[in-house]
Tab-separated table of C-alpha atoms in Angstrom:
chain	number	residue	atom	x	y	z
R	223	MET	CA	178.338	295.385	-28.670
R	224	SER	CA	181.648	294.737	-26.976
R	225	ALA	CA	184.677	294.684	-29.182
R	226	LYS	CA	186.394	291.384	-29.799
R	227	LYS	CA	189.525	291.162	-27.684
R	228	ALA	CA	192.458	290.909	-30.043
R	229	ARG	CA	195.541	288.872	-29.444
R	230	PRO	CA	198.732	290.879	-29.240
R	231	PRO	CA	200.665	290.937	-32.522
R	232	LEU	CA	202.533	287.689	-32.961
R	233	ASP	CA	206.273	287.863	-32.725
R	234	PRO	CA	207.784	285.960	-35.666
R	235	ILE	CA	209.383	283.598	-33.122
R	236	GLN	CA	206.360	283.223	-30.855
R	237	GLY	CA	204.537	279.919	-31.063
R	238	VAL	CA	207.611	277.967	-32.139
R	239	HIS	CA	209.800	279.413	-29.396
R	240	THR	CA	211.484	276.220	-28.212
R	241	ARG	CA	212.193	274.950	-31.702
R	242	VAL	CA	213.612	278.268	-32.861
R	243	ARG	CA	215.786	278.692	-29.779
R	244	SER	CA	217.130	275.176	-30.311
R	245	ALA	CA	217.815	275.996	-33.963
R	246	GLN	CA	219.616	279.154	-32.920
R	247	ARG	CA	221.888	277.273	-30.546
R	248	LEU	CA	222.518	274.573	-33.135
R	249	GLY	CA	223.274	277.144	-35.827
R	250	LEU	CA	225.627	279.075	-33.565
R	251	VAL	CA	227.798	275.970	-33.201
R	252	MET	CA	227.250	274.414	-36.617
R	253	GLY	CA	228.246	277.524	-38.590
R	254	PRO	CA	231.844	277.768	-37.302
R	255	VAL	CA	232.234	273.974	-37.425
R	256	LEU	CA	231.284	273.921	-41.113
R	257	LEU	CA	233.612	276.856	-41.757
R	258	LEU	CA	236.579	275.069	-40.159
R	259	LEU	CA	235.829	271.772	-41.902
R	260	MET	CA	235.767	273.463	-45.290
R	261	LEU	CA	238.990	275.352	-44.586
R	262	LEU	CA	240.718	272.085	-43.646
R	263	LEU	CA	239.645	270.401	-46.877
R	264	PRO	CA	241.320	271.128	-50.233
R	265	ALA	CA	239.492	273.247	-52.783
R	266	PRO	CA	237.499	271.288	-55.396
R	267	PRO	CA	239.037	270.961	-58.879
R	268	GLY	CA	238.725	274.150	-60.880
R	269	LEU	CA	238.148	276.407	-57.871
R	270	SER	CA	240.851	278.699	-56.510
R	271	PRO	CA	241.806	278.617	-52.798
R	272	GLU	CA	240.286	282.106	-52.447
R	273	GLY	CA	237.061	280.854	-53.993
R	274	TRP	CA	236.937	277.931	-51.559
R	275	LYS	CA	237.506	280.261	-48.604
R	276	THR	CA	234.712	282.481	-49.899
R	277	ALA	CA	232.440	279.435	-50.082
R	278	ALA	CA	233.308	278.593	-46.474
R	279	VAL	CA	232.376	282.099	-45.319
R	280	ALA	CA	229.181	281.921	-47.387
R	281	VAL	CA	228.207	278.656	-45.664
R	282	LEU	CA	228.831	280.224	-42.248
R	283	MET	CA	226.735	283.265	-43.133
R	284	ALA	CA	223.946	281.148	-44.635
R	285	THR	CA	223.832	278.968	-41.513
R	286	TRP	CA	223.657	281.916	-39.161
R	287	TRP	CA	221.149	283.755	-41.340
R	288	THR	CA	218.754	280.819	-41.678
R	289	THR	CA	218.915	279.883	-37.987
R	290	GLU	CA	219.198	283.502	-36.779
R	291	ALA	CA	221.934	282.303	-34.431
R	292	ILE	CA	222.934	285.925	-33.933
R	293	PRO	CA	221.082	289.047	-35.143
R	294	ILE	CA	220.831	288.984	-38.942
R	295	PRO	CA	222.626	292.346	-39.417
R	296	ALA	CA	225.457	291.143	-37.160
R	297	THR	CA	226.048	288.178	-39.464
R	298	ALA	CA	226.279	290.637	-42.347
R	299	LEU	CA	229.381	292.149	-40.702
R	300	LEU	CA	231.394	288.917	-41.099
R	301	PRO	CA	232.951	289.846	-44.487
R	302	LEU	CA	234.699	292.825	-42.896
R	303	PRO	CA	237.041	290.753	-40.682
R	304	LEU	CA	237.032	287.373	-42.440
R	305	PHE	CA	237.795	288.295	-46.053
R	306	PRO	CA	240.912	290.367	-45.237
R	307	MET	CA	242.114	287.755	-42.702
R	308	MET	CA	241.763	284.970	-45.279
R	309	GLY	CA	243.291	286.958	-48.122
R	310	VAL	CA	240.101	286.911	-50.181
R	311	LEU	CA	239.670	290.697	-50.356
R	312	GLY	CA	241.597	293.628	-48.985
R	313	ALA	CA	240.013	295.578	-46.138
R	314	SER	CA	239.023	298.459	-48.425
R	315	ASP	CA	237.560	296.131	-51.059
R	316	ALA	CA	235.564	294.234	-48.442
R	317	ALA	CA	234.230	297.449	-46.894
R	318	ALA	CA	233.416	299.398	-50.076
R	319	PRO	CA	230.100	297.584	-50.804
R	320	TYR	CA	228.723	298.750	-47.439
R	321	ALA	CA	228.656	302.251	-48.971
R	322	ASN	CA	227.136	301.175	-52.285
R	323	ASP	CA	225.099	303.844	-54.027
R	324	LEU	CA	221.862	301.860	-53.647
R	325	ILE	CA	222.215	301.611	-49.877
R	326	PHE	CA	221.811	305.382	-49.736
R	327	LEU	CA	218.772	305.150	-52.008
R	328	PHE	CA	217.130	302.846	-49.499
R	329	MET	CA	218.262	305.048	-46.593
R	330	GLY	CA	216.609	308.014	-48.289
R	331	GLY	CA	213.441	306.005	-48.790
R	332	PHE	CA	213.421	305.067	-45.105
R	333	LEU	CA	213.860	308.710	-44.048
R	334	ILE	CA	211.018	309.898	-46.285
R	335	ALA	CA	208.840	307.104	-44.886
R	336	VAL	CA	209.434	308.008	-41.225
R	337	ALA	CA	208.732	311.652	-42.062
R	338	LEU	CA	205.381	310.638	-43.579
R	339	GLU	CA	204.622	308.612	-40.464
R	340	ARG	CA	205.666	311.444	-38.132
R	341	TRP	CA	203.033	313.793	-39.528
R	342	GLY	CA	200.375	311.128	-40.211
R	343	LEU	CA	200.099	311.822	-43.934
R	344	HIS	CA	200.196	308.099	-44.708
R	345	LYS	CA	196.997	307.559	-42.703
R	346	ARG	CA	195.224	310.421	-44.471
R	347	ILE	CA	196.156	308.946	-47.854
R	348	ALA	CA	194.961	305.477	-46.821
R	349	LEU	CA	191.582	306.667	-45.518
R	350	ALA	CA	191.018	308.756	-48.647
R	351	ILE	CA	191.590	305.703	-50.847
R	352	VAL	CA	189.266	303.483	-48.758
R	353	HIS	CA	186.571	306.177	-48.798
R	354	ALA	CA	186.866	306.577	-52.575
R	355	VAL	CA	186.643	302.847	-53.378
R	356	GLY	CA	183.386	302.305	-51.466
R	357	THR	CA	181.941	300.689	-48.341
R	358	SER	CA	180.159	297.531	-49.483
R	359	PRO	CA	181.891	294.423	-48.032
R	360	GLY	CA	183.800	293.557	-51.199
R	361	ARG	CA	184.687	297.165	-51.919
R	362	LEU	CA	185.840	297.679	-48.343
R	363	VAL	CA	188.321	294.830	-48.608
R	364	LEU	CA	189.453	296.140	-51.992
R	365	GLY	CA	189.793	299.670	-50.637
R	366	PHE	CA	191.917	298.553	-47.711
R	367	MET	CA	194.044	296.430	-50.043
R	368	VAL	CA	194.608	299.248	-52.550
R	369	ALA	CA	195.462	301.697	-49.773
R	370	THR	CA	197.826	299.233	-48.107
R	371	ALA	CA	199.538	298.322	-51.375
R	372	PHE	CA	200.033	301.964	-52.355
R	373	LEU	CA	201.541	302.912	-49.002
R	374	SER	CA	203.703	299.795	-48.997
R	375	MET	CA	205.335	301.031	-52.190
R	376	TRP	CA	206.917	303.830	-50.126
R	377	VAL	CA	206.627	302.890	-46.433
R	378	SER	CA	207.768	299.624	-44.862
R	379	ASN	CA	205.331	296.710	-45.024
R	380	THR	CA	205.351	296.444	-41.233
R	381	ALA	CA	204.589	300.120	-40.603
R	382	THR	CA	201.843	300.110	-43.232
R	383	THR	CA	200.125	297.056	-41.758
R	384	THR	CA	200.419	298.395	-38.211
R	385	MET	CA	198.810	301.673	-39.282
R	386	MET	CA	195.951	300.052	-41.230
R	387	LEU	CA	195.037	297.414	-38.636
R	388	PRO	CA	193.232	299.565	-35.999
R	389	VAL	CA	190.924	301.096	-38.614
R	390	ALA	CA	190.239	297.666	-40.125
R	391	LEU	CA	189.447	296.212	-36.694
R	392	ALA	CA	186.945	298.996	-36.005
R	393	VAL	CA	185.228	298.387	-39.351
R	394	ALA	CA	185.164	294.605	-38.886
R	395	GLU	CA	183.617	294.852	-35.422
R	396	MET	CA	180.969	297.355	-36.499
R	397	LEU	CA	179.857	295.099	-39.359
R	398	ARG	CA	179.833	291.818	-37.401
R	399	PRO	CA	176.228	290.494	-37.188
R	400	ARG	CA	175.029	290.420	-33.565
R	401	ASP	CA	173.826	286.807	-33.745
R	402	HIS	CA	176.928	285.661	-35.613
R	403	SER	CA	178.819	282.587	-34.476
R	404	GLY	CA	181.584	280.618	-36.118
R	405	GLU	CA	183.857	281.742	-38.928
R	406	TYR	CA	183.613	285.482	-39.666
R	407	SER	CA	184.457	285.510	-43.362
R	408	PHE	CA	184.485	289.279	-43.802
R	409	GLY	CA	186.883	289.714	-40.884
R	410	ILE	CA	189.209	287.036	-42.244
R	411	SER	CA	189.105	288.544	-45.750
R	412	LEU	CA	189.845	292.023	-44.448
R	413	MET	CA	192.787	290.942	-42.292
R	414	LEU	CA	194.312	288.709	-44.965
R	415	GLY	CA	193.744	291.391	-47.585
R	416	ILE	CA	195.793	293.919	-45.613
R	417	ALA	CA	198.662	291.503	-44.969
R	418	TYR	CA	198.804	290.260	-48.547
R	419	ALA	CA	198.505	293.752	-50.030
R	420	ALA	CA	201.456	294.928	-47.931
R	421	SER	CA	203.670	292.238	-49.452
R	422	ILE	CA	202.289	292.676	-52.975
R	423	GLY	CA	202.621	296.461	-52.914
R	424	GLY	CA	206.199	296.297	-51.715
R	425	VAL	CA	207.450	294.702	-54.934
R	426	ALA	CA	206.310	297.665	-57.058
R	427	THR	CA	209.191	300.028	-56.289
R	428	LEU	CA	212.885	299.747	-55.594
R	429	ILE	CA	212.395	301.083	-52.049
R	430	GLY	CA	209.222	299.097	-51.349
R	431	THR	CA	210.872	296.020	-49.854
R	432	PRO	CA	214.528	295.076	-49.208
R	433	PRO	CA	214.839	292.201	-51.747
R	434	ASN	CA	214.282	294.709	-54.570
R	435	ALA	CA	217.247	296.801	-53.460
R	436	VAL	CA	219.329	293.661	-52.872
R	437	LEU	CA	218.677	292.687	-56.497
R	438	ALA	CA	219.602	296.149	-57.773
R	439	GLY	CA	222.812	296.205	-55.747
R	440	ALA	CA	223.832	292.733	-56.896
R	441	ALA	CA	223.034	293.575	-60.525
R	442	ASP	CA	225.362	296.567	-60.281
R	443	GLU	CA	228.107	294.674	-58.430
R	444	LEU	CA	228.042	291.455	-60.464
R	445	LEU	CA	226.658	292.405	-63.875
R	446	GLY	CA	227.434	296.093	-64.198
R	447	VAL	CA	223.725	296.712	-64.832
R	448	GLN	CA	222.246	299.931	-63.435
R	449	LEU	CA	218.772	298.971	-62.232
R	450	GLY	CA	217.216	302.335	-61.399
R	451	PHE	CA	213.915	303.338	-59.840
R	452	VAL	CA	212.054	303.566	-63.154
R	453	GLU	CA	213.618	300.405	-64.589
R	454	TRP	CA	212.467	298.307	-61.641
R	455	MET	CA	209.064	299.978	-61.483
R	456	MET	CA	208.399	298.846	-65.065
R	457	VAL	CA	208.747	295.279	-63.768
R	458	GLY	CA	207.440	295.528	-60.215
R	459	LEU	CA	204.399	297.724	-60.781
R	460	PRO	CA	202.776	295.364	-63.333
R	461	VAL	CA	203.252	292.511	-60.846
R	462	THR	CA	201.435	294.530	-58.182
R	463	VAL	CA	198.679	295.700	-60.533
R	464	VAL	CA	197.977	292.149	-61.750
R	465	PHE	CA	198.415	290.289	-58.458
R	466	LEU	CA	196.377	292.622	-56.227
R	467	PRO	CA	192.989	292.000	-57.913
R	468	ILE	CA	193.776	288.282	-58.152
R	469	ALA	CA	194.382	288.208	-54.397
R	470	TRP	CA	191.190	290.189	-53.776
R	471	LEU	CA	189.083	287.839	-55.901
R	472	LEU	CA	190.647	284.789	-54.277
R	473	ILE	CA	190.015	285.788	-50.671
R	474	THR	CA	186.617	287.489	-51.133
R	475	ARG	CA	184.974	285.461	-53.899
R	476	VAL	CA	186.467	281.978	-53.547
R	477	LEU	CA	187.834	281.275	-50.077
R	478	TYR	CA	186.005	283.569	-47.661
R	479	VAL	CA	182.785	284.854	-49.221
R	480	SER	CA	181.338	287.599	-46.994
R	481	GLU	CA	177.995	286.972	-45.352
R	482	ASP	CA	175.273	289.570	-44.708
R	483	LEU	CA	176.734	292.246	-42.493
R	484	ALA	CA	175.355	294.702	-39.970
R	485	GLY	CA	176.300	298.328	-39.359
R	486	ASN	CA	177.580	301.146	-41.505
R	487	ALA	CA	181.256	301.065	-42.366
R	488	ALA	CA	181.102	304.517	-43.925
R	489	SER	CA	180.567	306.057	-40.499
R	490	VAL	CA	183.764	304.459	-39.178
R	491	ILE	CA	185.791	305.740	-42.115
R	492	ASP	CA	184.218	309.201	-41.846
R	493	ASP	CA	184.897	309.316	-38.096
R	494	GLU	CA	188.535	308.411	-38.645
R	495	ARG	CA	188.879	311.079	-41.329
R	496	SER	CA	187.203	313.734	-39.179
R	497	ARG	CA	189.623	312.998	-36.335
R	498	LEU	CA	192.483	313.923	-38.626
R	499	GLY	CA	191.096	317.423	-39.148
R	500	GLY	CA	192.614	319.690	-41.762
R	501	MET	CA	196.066	319.068	-43.182
R	502	SER	CA	198.781	320.366	-40.888
R	503	VAL	CA	201.769	322.381	-42.077
R	504	GLY	CA	203.956	319.321	-41.503
R	505	GLU	CA	201.710	317.129	-43.650
R	506	ARG	CA	201.684	319.620	-46.513
R	507	ARG	CA	205.437	320.043	-46.522
R	508	VAL	CA	206.362	316.388	-46.208
R	509	GLY	CA	203.767	315.691	-48.904
R	510	ALA	CA	205.450	318.194	-51.199
R	511	VAL	CA	208.852	316.563	-50.665
R	512	PHE	CA	207.320	313.117	-51.236
R	513	VAL	CA	205.693	314.127	-54.543
R	514	LEU	CA	208.727	316.033	-55.832
R	515	THR	CA	211.035	313.130	-54.976
R	516	GLY	CA	208.830	310.670	-56.838
R	517	LEU	CA	208.716	312.960	-59.861
R	518	ALA	CA	212.490	313.395	-59.781
R	519	TRP	CA	212.981	309.622	-59.747
R	520	LEU	CA	210.637	309.251	-62.701
R	521	LEU	CA	212.307	312.079	-64.652
R	522	ARG	CA	215.937	311.317	-63.803
R	523	SER	CA	216.819	309.863	-67.203
R	524	GLU	CA	215.568	310.972	-70.602
R	525	LYS	CA	212.448	309.276	-71.928
R	526	VAL	CA	211.980	308.270	-75.560
R	527	ILE	CA	208.337	308.105	-76.680
R	528	GLY	CA	208.182	307.217	-80.357
R	529	SER	CA	210.150	309.890	-82.174
R	530	VAL	CA	210.019	312.298	-79.224
R	531	THR	CA	212.818	312.462	-76.651
R	532	ILE	CA	211.981	314.082	-73.316
R	533	PRO	CA	215.106	315.399	-71.561
R	534	GLY	CA	215.744	314.203	-68.027
R	535	ILE	CA	217.641	315.544	-65.036
R	536	GLN	CA	220.733	313.674	-66.195
R	537	THR	CA	220.691	315.690	-69.415
R	538	VAL	CA	221.794	318.688	-67.356
R	539	MET	CA	223.519	316.860	-64.471
R	540	PRO	CA	224.876	313.532	-65.781
R	541	GLY	CA	226.198	312.411	-62.404
R	542	VAL	CA	222.798	312.366	-60.700
R	543	SER	CA	221.509	308.934	-59.636
R	544	ASP	CA	218.400	307.788	-57.787
R	545	SER	CA	220.354	307.844	-54.531
R	546	THR	CA	221.424	311.444	-55.208
R	547	ILE	CA	217.761	312.412	-55.366
R	548	ALA	CA	216.961	310.388	-52.235
R	549	MET	CA	219.747	312.038	-50.243
R	550	LEU	CA	218.804	315.531	-51.447
R	551	ALA	CA	215.222	314.891	-50.339
R	552	SER	CA	216.437	313.532	-46.992
R	553	VAL	CA	218.553	316.601	-46.262
R	554	ALA	CA	215.655	318.830	-47.335
R	555	LEU	CA	213.452	317.192	-44.690
R	556	PHE	CA	215.890	318.355	-42.007
R	557	VAL	CA	216.056	321.882	-43.497
R	558	ILE	CA	212.403	322.691	-44.304
R	559	PRO	CA	210.754	324.305	-41.254
R	560	VAL	CA	207.322	323.500	-39.883
R	561	ASP	CA	207.477	326.111	-37.111
R	562	TRP	CA	210.498	328.397	-37.427
R	563	LYS	CA	210.018	330.076	-34.052
R	564	ARG	CA	209.954	326.747	-32.208
R	565	GLY	CA	212.795	325.347	-34.279
R	566	GLU	CA	210.606	322.498	-35.568
R	567	PHE	CA	211.434	320.945	-38.925
R	568	VAL	CA	209.801	318.294	-41.101
R	569	LEU	CA	212.249	315.685	-39.794
R	570	ASP	CA	214.425	315.597	-36.699
R	571	TRP	CA	217.202	313.213	-35.763
R	572	ALA	CA	215.203	311.544	-32.991
R	573	THR	CA	212.703	310.432	-35.634
R	574	ALA	CA	215.388	309.592	-38.191
R	575	GLN	CA	217.014	307.186	-35.744
R	576	LYS	CA	213.935	304.962	-35.999
R	577	ILE	CA	214.783	303.772	-39.514
R	578	PRO	CA	215.926	300.113	-39.738
R	579	TRP	CA	219.676	300.655	-39.828
R	580	GLY	CA	220.257	296.904	-39.597
R	581	VAL	CA	218.714	296.421	-43.036
R	582	LEU	CA	221.311	298.781	-44.517
R	583	VAL	CA	224.112	296.779	-42.874
R	584	LEU	CA	222.575	293.597	-44.265
R	585	PHE	CA	222.634	295.063	-47.780
R	586	GLY	CA	226.317	295.865	-47.382
R	587	GLY	CA	227.195	292.392	-46.146
R	588	GLY	CA	225.400	290.763	-49.037
R	589	LEU	CA	227.112	292.991	-51.585
R	590	SER	CA	230.519	292.340	-50.010
R	591	LEU	CA	229.881	288.599	-50.239
R	592	ALA	CA	228.780	289.023	-53.865
R	593	ARG	CA	231.998	290.891	-54.676
R	594	ALA	CA	234.099	288.140	-53.097
R	595	MET	CA	232.218	285.419	-54.991
R	596	ASP	CA	232.773	287.294	-58.238
R	597	GLN	CA	236.448	288.190	-57.782
R	598	SER	CA	237.471	284.827	-56.317
R	599	GLY	CA	235.940	282.908	-59.216
R	600	LEU	CA	233.363	281.141	-57.037
R	601	ALA	CA	230.413	282.510	-59.026
R	602	ALA	CA	231.962	281.351	-62.314
R	603	TRP	CA	232.726	277.932	-60.797
R	604	ILE	CA	229.086	277.550	-59.737
R	605	GLY	CA	228.056	278.439	-63.280
R	606	SER	CA	230.328	275.815	-64.796
R	607	GLY	CA	229.057	273.261	-62.295
R	608	VAL	CA	225.457	273.569	-63.461
R	609	ALA	CA	226.307	273.831	-67.163
R	610	GLY	CA	225.156	270.240	-67.620
R	611	LEU	CA	221.596	271.423	-67.013
R	612	SER	CA	221.721	273.905	-69.877
R	613	ASP	CA	219.395	271.716	-71.960
R	614	VAL	CA	216.605	272.145	-69.409
R	615	PRO	CA	214.097	274.733	-70.702
R	616	PRO	CA	214.605	278.126	-69.000
R	617	VAL	CA	210.957	278.282	-67.970
R	618	VAL	CA	211.416	275.067	-65.959
R	619	ILE	CA	214.495	276.467	-64.212
R	620	VAL	CA	212.634	279.678	-63.387
R	621	ALA	CA	209.673	277.676	-62.069
R	622	VAL	CA	211.880	275.560	-59.791
R	623	VAL	CA	213.780	278.582	-58.464
R	624	GLY	CA	210.552	280.530	-57.960
R	625	ALA	CA	208.867	277.694	-56.071
R	626	LEU	CA	211.979	277.067	-53.968
R	627	PHE	CA	212.251	280.657	-52.774
R	628	VAL	CA	208.512	281.230	-52.347
R	629	PHE	CA	208.317	278.377	-49.857
R	630	LEU	CA	211.769	278.976	-48.334
R	631	THR	CA	210.852	282.538	-47.395
R	632	GLU	CA	207.935	281.177	-45.347
R	633	ILE	CA	210.461	280.189	-42.680
R	634	THR	CA	213.430	282.498	-43.318
R	635	SER	CA	214.041	286.244	-43.528
R	636	ASN	CA	213.196	287.490	-47.019
R	637	THR	CA	216.070	289.977	-46.950
R	638	ALA	CA	218.662	287.441	-45.812
R	639	THR	CA	217.333	284.863	-48.279
R	640	SER	CA	217.565	287.216	-51.252
R	641	THR	CA	220.967	288.510	-50.141
R	642	MET	CA	222.371	284.991	-50.098
R	643	ALA	CA	220.677	284.038	-53.357
R	644	MET	CA	221.813	286.843	-55.670
R	645	PRO	CA	225.450	285.825	-56.341
R	646	ILE	CA	224.471	282.150	-56.560
R	647	MET	CA	221.713	282.895	-59.079
R	648	ALA	CA	224.042	285.103	-61.132
R	649	GLY	CA	226.674	282.379	-61.381
R	650	ALA	CA	224.194	279.585	-62.026
R	651	ALA	CA	222.404	281.544	-64.748
R	652	VAL	CA	225.579	281.831	-66.808
R	653	GLY	CA	226.114	278.067	-66.706
R	654	LEU	CA	222.471	277.409	-67.523
R	655	GLY	CA	222.440	279.782	-70.465
R	656	ILE	CA	219.759	281.972	-68.875
R	657	ALA	CA	219.855	285.761	-68.611
R	658	PRO	CA	221.316	286.315	-65.099
R	659	LEU	CA	218.967	289.188	-64.312
R	660	ALA	CA	215.918	287.020	-65.047
R	661	LEU	CA	216.985	284.353	-62.553
R	662	MET	CA	218.013	286.957	-59.969
R	663	ALA	CA	214.660	288.741	-60.362
R	664	THR	CA	212.917	285.393	-59.865
R	665	ALA	CA	214.605	284.937	-56.489
R	666	ALA	CA	214.008	288.555	-55.450
R	667	LEU	CA	210.298	288.497	-56.310
R	668	ALA	CA	209.803	285.083	-54.730
R	669	ALA	CA	211.472	286.227	-51.499
R	670	SER	CA	208.719	288.835	-51.083
R	671	MET	CA	205.836	286.385	-51.594
R	672	ALA	CA	205.292	284.913	-48.129
R	673	PHE	CA	201.585	284.287	-47.578
R	674	MET	CA	201.105	281.011	-45.691
R	675	LEU	CA	202.360	281.397	-42.132
R	676	PRO	CA	202.233	284.065	-39.422
R	677	VAL	CA	205.992	283.694	-38.920
R	678	ALA	CA	206.727	284.241	-42.623
R	679	THR	CA	206.641	288.032	-42.589
R	680	PRO	CA	205.663	290.787	-40.111
R	681	PRO	CA	202.406	291.755	-41.903
R	682	ASN	CA	201.184	288.156	-41.561
R	683	ALA	CA	202.124	288.119	-37.883
R	684	ILE	CA	200.425	291.457	-37.212
R	685	VAL	CA	197.056	290.498	-38.731
R	686	PHE	CA	197.193	287.041	-37.149
R	687	GLY	CA	197.455	288.816	-33.818
R	688	SER	CA	194.039	290.388	-34.467
R	689	GLY	CA	192.398	287.116	-33.436
R	690	TYR	CA	190.226	286.854	-36.548
R	691	MET	CA	191.788	283.724	-37.986
R	692	THR	CA	193.548	280.512	-37.114
R	693	ILE	CA	196.794	279.285	-38.626
R	694	PRO	CA	194.952	276.685	-40.783
R	695	GLN	CA	192.757	279.460	-42.198
R	696	MET	CA	195.827	281.512	-43.114
R	697	VAL	CA	197.523	278.452	-44.613
R	698	ARG	CA	194.408	277.657	-46.667
R	699	ALA	CA	194.560	281.057	-48.350
R	700	GLY	CA	198.344	281.231	-48.362
R	701	ILE	CA	198.848	278.042	-50.358
R	702	TRP	CA	196.684	279.391	-53.167
R	703	MET	CA	198.462	282.750	-52.982
R	704	ASN	CA	201.842	281.038	-53.211
R	705	VAL	CA	200.754	279.078	-56.287
R	706	MET	CA	199.452	282.245	-57.947
R	707	ALA	CA	202.694	284.016	-57.047
R	708	ILE	CA	204.812	281.293	-58.663
R	709	VAL	CA	202.803	281.478	-61.900
R	710	LEU	CA	203.096	285.266	-61.983
R	711	ILE	CA	206.830	285.160	-61.235
R	712	ILE	CA	207.398	282.672	-64.074
R	713	ALA	CA	205.597	284.974	-66.506
R	714	THR	CA	207.423	288.067	-65.250
R	715	ALA	CA	210.929	286.593	-65.240
R	716	THR	CA	210.513	284.703	-68.523
R	717	TRP	CA	208.858	287.345	-70.682
R	718	LEU	CA	208.742	290.740	-68.944
R	719	VAL	CA	212.233	291.135	-67.449
R	720	PRO	CA	214.186	290.262	-70.643
R	721	VAL	CA	212.115	292.763	-72.645
R	722	LEU	CA	212.125	295.674	-70.190
R	723	ILE	CA	215.639	295.194	-68.775
R	724	PRO	CA	217.805	293.675	-71.537
């Protein structure tokens, strides 16, 4: 049987090319115009001139981020020239957030991820999980989803989806009934399962997806709250553990129930595993660094279990943070040899250069903007402006914010959206009488829940490019996923976050 010819992976701009290009041109002009108009107008009552200038820069950045008038990381560089020129922040104050501790945590996570990819250990882990879960249609989808979600906790959502897709395509084609025509439910379920699991798995850890790190950086900058690897995992991991089976049940038991299938999926999985052969020296050594780094993150601070206190790394070395561990692991990857005679190490600079440096710049720009909003009084002014809504029940506020960002991130960058949202949510929460971290976590979680459209997030675009589904079919599942996500976010932000992260 000939394999189904797949479409090339969809570029997030492809398919709406003319509209997006027009929006880019419009945004490129509109952003500076809005900036100048605001600078020419007097500051509103109760807001300092510096706060008004900060608001003007924020509007410019929001316009360019949402329209992608220029590359998103380039927009994040605007605080460096504009804040000192306008007298909002000094040059050193504006630049300091670009070297925030959490940026190096994410850099370390990126470096560990590319090292895993270099030696193919991520694929071995994924195939082992799929093999262990089982090869009936429902179990296959579940196995691919569990494997994708686990890898997405450590490796970028895009890289994870790209790695899983070829194996999934081979399985889907082998099981397609020969006389089949029309909608191929198993193929749709498998493709959607991989895309959705990549997004769901990413929320579990601080390094899983950029909005998590944006939240942690903003919490440190604006609230003085240290949101470490373990602290976030206590929130994010339950979301992943609860949402993943819900997504699996929805797409395999409600929306796209698998028909009778042909072929033997186990043979495809076994063939893929046999091609990997035995574990290479590189795999073993990067695996050791990966495991030790995870353990160090978990054991950084002391743990209190009942009346027992388990000492942590900080008991001996109080200055150690999660980023310290990440950087130590990163340097170790460059030092640990794979083949000493050939001068080959676990990680080389050519591979390290592949990490998404632009994301790190984007973090810095968002944190610099957050600092300006805090120090200029803009965040406090926003809080006082919404104080009249303080009688609205917090759960309603959380629901509105969650729904807003879940659907907004369908058409905007999740990282840029969360970066812009954090200082606004922090200021608004104070005026509304809500715990700031709960509202900020709502926006961060919602920014990662993009399920409806191929353009919403790279995993969606990649699986759409497989040719197994149409946009209406993705929207049909995505709407239900978005609704489920909103309900889960409300529960998490209202009850879980305040308890686990006071």
